[in-house]
């Protein structure tokens, strides 16, 4: 079973950038498709972007196309988001699977998440 750990959360200034990292300690995520999601308490989980294990093809949720970037970095998968707003405050989680699914229920392995708060 893949055990994912997210890092890089915390307080972000409005208008600033966020950079998160997803790793499987001791292993590489190179052969997995990895996606980033976020969730606000009481609301539905929201997909952001996914990088596929097939040629690193990237799939964005439309609303994040212009400001979310996903990349592989030495066996980890990073998320960068620009133009952060108060509405972006959420728990951000990464998930791994054999491919990028359009529904979060397709992902079998999840990290616990990292809290991101956008505030001055």
PDB file of C-alpha atoms in Angstrom:
ATOM      1  CA  UNK A   1       0.000   0.000   0.000  1.00  0.00           C
ATOM      2  CA  UNK A   2       1.227   3.449  -0.890  1.00  0.00           C
ATOM      3  CA  UNK A   3       1.547   5.726   2.140  1.00  0.00           C
ATOM      4  CA  UNK A   4       1.545   9.320   1.059  1.00  0.00           C
ATOM      5  CA  UNK A   5       2.734  12.292   3.063  1.00  0.00           C
ATOM      6  CA  UNK A   6       2.045  15.910   2.156  1.00  0.00           C
ATOM      7  CA  UNK A   7       4.213  18.809   3.220  1.00  0.00           C
ATOM      8  CA  UNK A   8       4.442  22.541   2.677  1.00  0.00           C
ATOM      9  CA  UNK A   9       1.149  23.737   4.060  1.00  0.00           C
ATOM     10  CA  UNK A  10       0.653  26.655   6.390  1.00  0.00           C
ATOM     11  CA  UNK A  11      -0.228  30.305   6.128  1.00  0.00           C
ATOM     12  CA  UNK A  12      -0.193  31.964   2.717  1.00  0.00           C
ATOM     13  CA  UNK A  13      -0.651  35.655   2.023  1.00  0.00           C
ATOM     14  CA  UNK A  14      -3.508  36.667  -0.300  1.00  0.00           C
ATOM     15  CA  UNK A  15      -2.112  36.953  -3.794  1.00  0.00           C
ATOM     16  CA  UNK A  16       0.837  34.768  -2.868  1.00  0.00           C
ATOM     17  CA  UNK A  17       1.889  31.328  -4.040  1.00  0.00           C
ATOM     18  CA  UNK A  18       1.567  27.887  -2.554  1.00  0.00           C
ATOM     19  CA  UNK A  19       3.974  25.019  -3.008  1.00  0.00           C
ATOM     20  CA  UNK A  20       3.142  21.592  -1.655  1.00  0.00           C
ATOM     21  CA  UNK A  21       4.968  18.308  -1.955  1.00  0.00           C
ATOM     22  CA  UNK A  22       3.631  14.761  -1.929  1.00  0.00           C
ATOM     23  CA  UNK A  23       5.942  11.856  -1.199  1.00  0.00           C
ATOM     24  CA  UNK A  24       5.989   8.200  -0.318  1.00  0.00           C
ATOM     25  CA  UNK A  25       8.862   8.094   2.167  1.00  0.00           C
ATOM     26  CA  UNK A  26      11.589   5.720   1.046  1.00  0.00           C
ATOM     27  CA  UNK A  27       9.993   5.118  -2.342  1.00  0.00           C
ATOM     28  CA  UNK A  28       9.459   6.916  -5.625  1.00  0.00           C
ATOM     29  CA  UNK A  29       6.105   7.961  -7.023  1.00  0.00           C
ATOM     30  CA  UNK A  30       7.476   7.871 -10.556  1.00  0.00           C
ATOM     31  CA  UNK A  31       5.310   4.923 -11.669  1.00  0.00           C
ATOM     32  CA  UNK A  32       2.105   6.240 -10.108  1.00  0.00           C
ATOM     33  CA  UNK A  33      -0.442   8.714 -11.308  1.00  0.00           C
ATOM     34  CA  UNK A  34      -0.759  11.335  -8.591  1.00  0.00           C
ATOM     35  CA  UNK A  35      -3.464  13.918  -8.090  1.00  0.00           C
ATOM     36  CA  UNK A  36      -4.045  16.822  -5.765  1.00  0.00           C
ATOM     37  CA  UNK A  37      -7.390  17.502  -4.128  1.00  0.00           C
ATOM     38  CA  UNK A  38      -8.627  19.854  -1.494  1.00  0.00           C
ATOM     39  CA  UNK A  39     -11.488  19.854   0.942  1.00  0.00           C
ATOM     40  CA  UNK A  40     -13.161  22.363   3.197  1.00  0.00           C
ATOM     41  CA  UNK A  41     -14.916  20.909   6.212  1.00  0.00           C
ATOM     42  CA  UNK A  42     -18.543  20.181   5.353  1.00  0.00           C
ATOM     43  CA  UNK A  43     -17.977  20.508   1.618  1.00  0.00           C
ATOM     44  CA  UNK A  44     -17.278  18.026  -1.122  1.00  0.00           C
ATOM     45  CA  UNK A  45     -13.732  17.059  -2.039  1.00  0.00           C
ATOM     46  CA  UNK A  46     -12.512  19.115  -4.983  1.00  0.00           C
ATOM     47  CA  UNK A  47     -10.035  17.940  -7.590  1.00  0.00           C
ATOM     48  CA  UNK A  48      -7.271  20.258  -8.751  1.00  0.00           C
ATOM     49  CA  UNK A  49      -4.838  18.516 -11.072  1.00  0.00           C
ATOM     50  CA  UNK A  50      -3.362  15.098 -11.840  1.00  0.00           C
ATOM     51  CA  UNK A  51      -0.122  13.907 -13.400  1.00  0.00           C
ATOM     52  CA  UNK A  52      -0.300  10.560 -15.140  1.00  0.00           C
ATOM     53  CA  UNK A  53       2.285   7.798 -14.999  1.00  0.00           C
ATOM     54  CA  UNK A  54       1.879   7.562 -18.781  1.00  0.00           C
ATOM     55  CA  UNK A  55       4.360  10.090 -20.157  1.00  0.00           C
ATOM     56  CA  UNK A  56       3.541  12.529 -17.330  1.00  0.00           C
ATOM     57  CA  UNK A  57       0.412  13.713 -19.083  1.00  0.00           C
ATOM     58  CA  UNK A  58      -1.326  16.366 -16.988  1.00  0.00           C
ATOM     59  CA  UNK A  59      -5.031  16.785 -16.416  1.00  0.00           C
ATOM     60  CA  UNK A  60      -6.420  19.946 -14.846  1.00  0.00           C
ATOM     61  CA  UNK A  61      -9.813  20.649 -13.420  1.00  0.00           C
ATOM     62  CA  UNK A  62     -10.890  23.620 -15.552  1.00  0.00           C
ATOM     63  CA  UNK A  63     -11.154  26.108 -12.713  1.00  0.00           C
ATOM     64  CA  UNK A  64      -7.488  25.556 -11.819  1.00  0.00           C
ATOM     65  CA  UNK A  65      -6.036  25.491 -15.306  1.00  0.00           C
ATOM     66  CA  UNK A  66      -4.465  28.929 -15.176  1.00  0.00           C
ATOM     67  CA  UNK A  67      -2.971  28.836 -11.701  1.00  0.00           C
ATOM     68  CA  UNK A  68      -2.138  25.265 -10.675  1.00  0.00           C
ATOM     69  CA  UNK A  69       1.043  23.503 -11.768  1.00  0.00           C
ATOM     70  CA  UNK A  70       1.934  19.901 -11.020  1.00  0.00           C
ATOM     71  CA  UNK A  71       5.375  18.400 -11.502  1.00  0.00           C
ATOM     72  CA  UNK A  72       7.545  15.445 -10.559  1.00  0.00           C
ATOM     73  CA  UNK A  73      10.568  16.169  -8.444  1.00  0.00           C
ATOM     74  CA  UNK A  74      12.978  13.384  -7.476  1.00  0.00           C
ATOM     75  CA  UNK A  75      10.290  10.811  -6.823  1.00  0.00           C
ATOM     76  CA  UNK A  76       7.901  13.300  -5.272  1.00  0.00           C
ATOM     77  CA  UNK A  77       5.028  15.217  -6.849  1.00  0.00           C
ATOM     78  CA  UNK A  78       4.763  18.953  -6.268  1.00  0.00           C
ATOM     79  CA  UNK A  79       1.815  21.296  -6.554  1.00  0.00           C
ATOM     80  CA  UNK A  80       2.224  24.994  -7.080  1.00  0.00           C
ATOM     81  CA  UNK A  81      -0.690  27.418  -7.059  1.00  0.00           C
ATOM     82  CA  UNK A  82      -0.532  31.118  -7.705  1.00  0.00           C
ATOM     83  CA  UNK A  83      -2.878  33.972  -6.928  1.00  0.00           C
ATOM     84  CA  UNK A  84      -4.033  32.499  -3.647  1.00  0.00           C
ATOM     85  CA  UNK A  85      -7.296  33.798  -2.184  1.00  0.00           C
ATOM     86  CA  UNK A  86      -9.154  33.310   1.075  1.00  0.00           C
ATOM     87  CA  UNK A  87     -11.424  30.811  -0.731  1.00  0.00           C
ATOM     88  CA  UNK A  88      -8.398  28.595  -1.273  1.00  0.00           C
ATOM     89  CA  UNK A  89      -8.217  27.879   2.437  1.00  0.00           C
ATOM     90  CA  UNK A  90      -8.639  24.115   2.764  1.00  0.00           C
ATOM     91  CA  UNK A  91      -6.963  20.832   3.601  1.00  0.00           C
ATOM     92  CA  UNK A  92      -4.922  19.791   0.571  1.00  0.00           C
ATOM     93  CA  UNK A  93      -4.413  16.088  -0.027  1.00  0.00           C
ATOM     94  CA  UNK A  94      -2.592  14.034  -2.610  1.00  0.00           C
ATOM     95  CA  UNK A  95      -3.720  10.676  -3.918  1.00  0.00           C
ATOM     96  CA  UNK A  96      -2.157   7.939  -6.035  1.00  0.00           C
ATOM     97  CA  UNK A  97      -3.552   5.413  -8.474  1.00  0.00           C
ATOM     98  CA  UNK A  98      -2.721   3.524 -11.655  1.00  0.00           C
ATOM     99  CA  UNK A  99      -4.138   6.377 -13.738  1.00  0.00           C
ATOM    100  CA  UNK A 100      -5.783   9.784 -13.418  1.00  0.00           C
ATOM    101  CA  UNK A 101      -9.440   9.352 -12.573  1.00  0.00           C
ATOM    102  CA  UNK A 102     -12.074  12.049 -12.993  1.00  0.00           C
ATOM    103  CA  UNK A 103     -13.709  10.939  -9.736  1.00  0.00           C
ATOM    104  CA  UNK A 104     -11.788  10.994  -6.459  1.00  0.00           C
ATOM    105  CA  UNK A 105     -13.211   7.557  -5.632  1.00  0.00           C
ATOM    106  CA  UNK A 106     -10.915   6.052  -8.252  1.00  0.00           C
ATOM    107  CA  UNK A 107      -7.889   6.836  -6.105  1.00  0.00           C
ATOM    108  CA  UNK A 108      -7.043   4.125  -3.615  1.00  0.00           C
ATOM    109  CA  UNK A 109      -4.185   5.684  -1.683  1.00  0.00           C
ATOM    110  CA  UNK A 110      -4.365   9.025   0.093  1.00  0.00           C
ATOM    111  CA  UNK A 111      -2.262  11.216   2.288  1.00  0.00           C
ATOM    112  CA  UNK A 112      -3.720  12.699   5.465  1.00  0.00           C
ATOM    113  CA  UNK A 113      -3.521  16.184   4.060  1.00  0.00           C
ATOM    114  CA  UNK A 114      -1.930  19.488   4.948  1.00  0.00           C
ATOM    115  CA  UNK A 115      -3.813  22.582   6.056  1.00  0.00           C
ATOM    116  CA  UNK A 116      -3.433  25.688   3.938  1.00  0.00           C
ATOM    117  CA  UNK A 117      -4.810  28.955   5.248  1.00  0.00           C
ATOM    118  CA  UNK A 118      -4.886  32.091   3.123  1.00  0.00           C
ATOM    119  CA  UNK A 119      -4.988  35.195   5.245  1.00  0.00           C
ATOM    120  CA  UNK A 120      -3.242  38.500   5.758  1.00  0.00           C
TER     121      UNK A 120
END
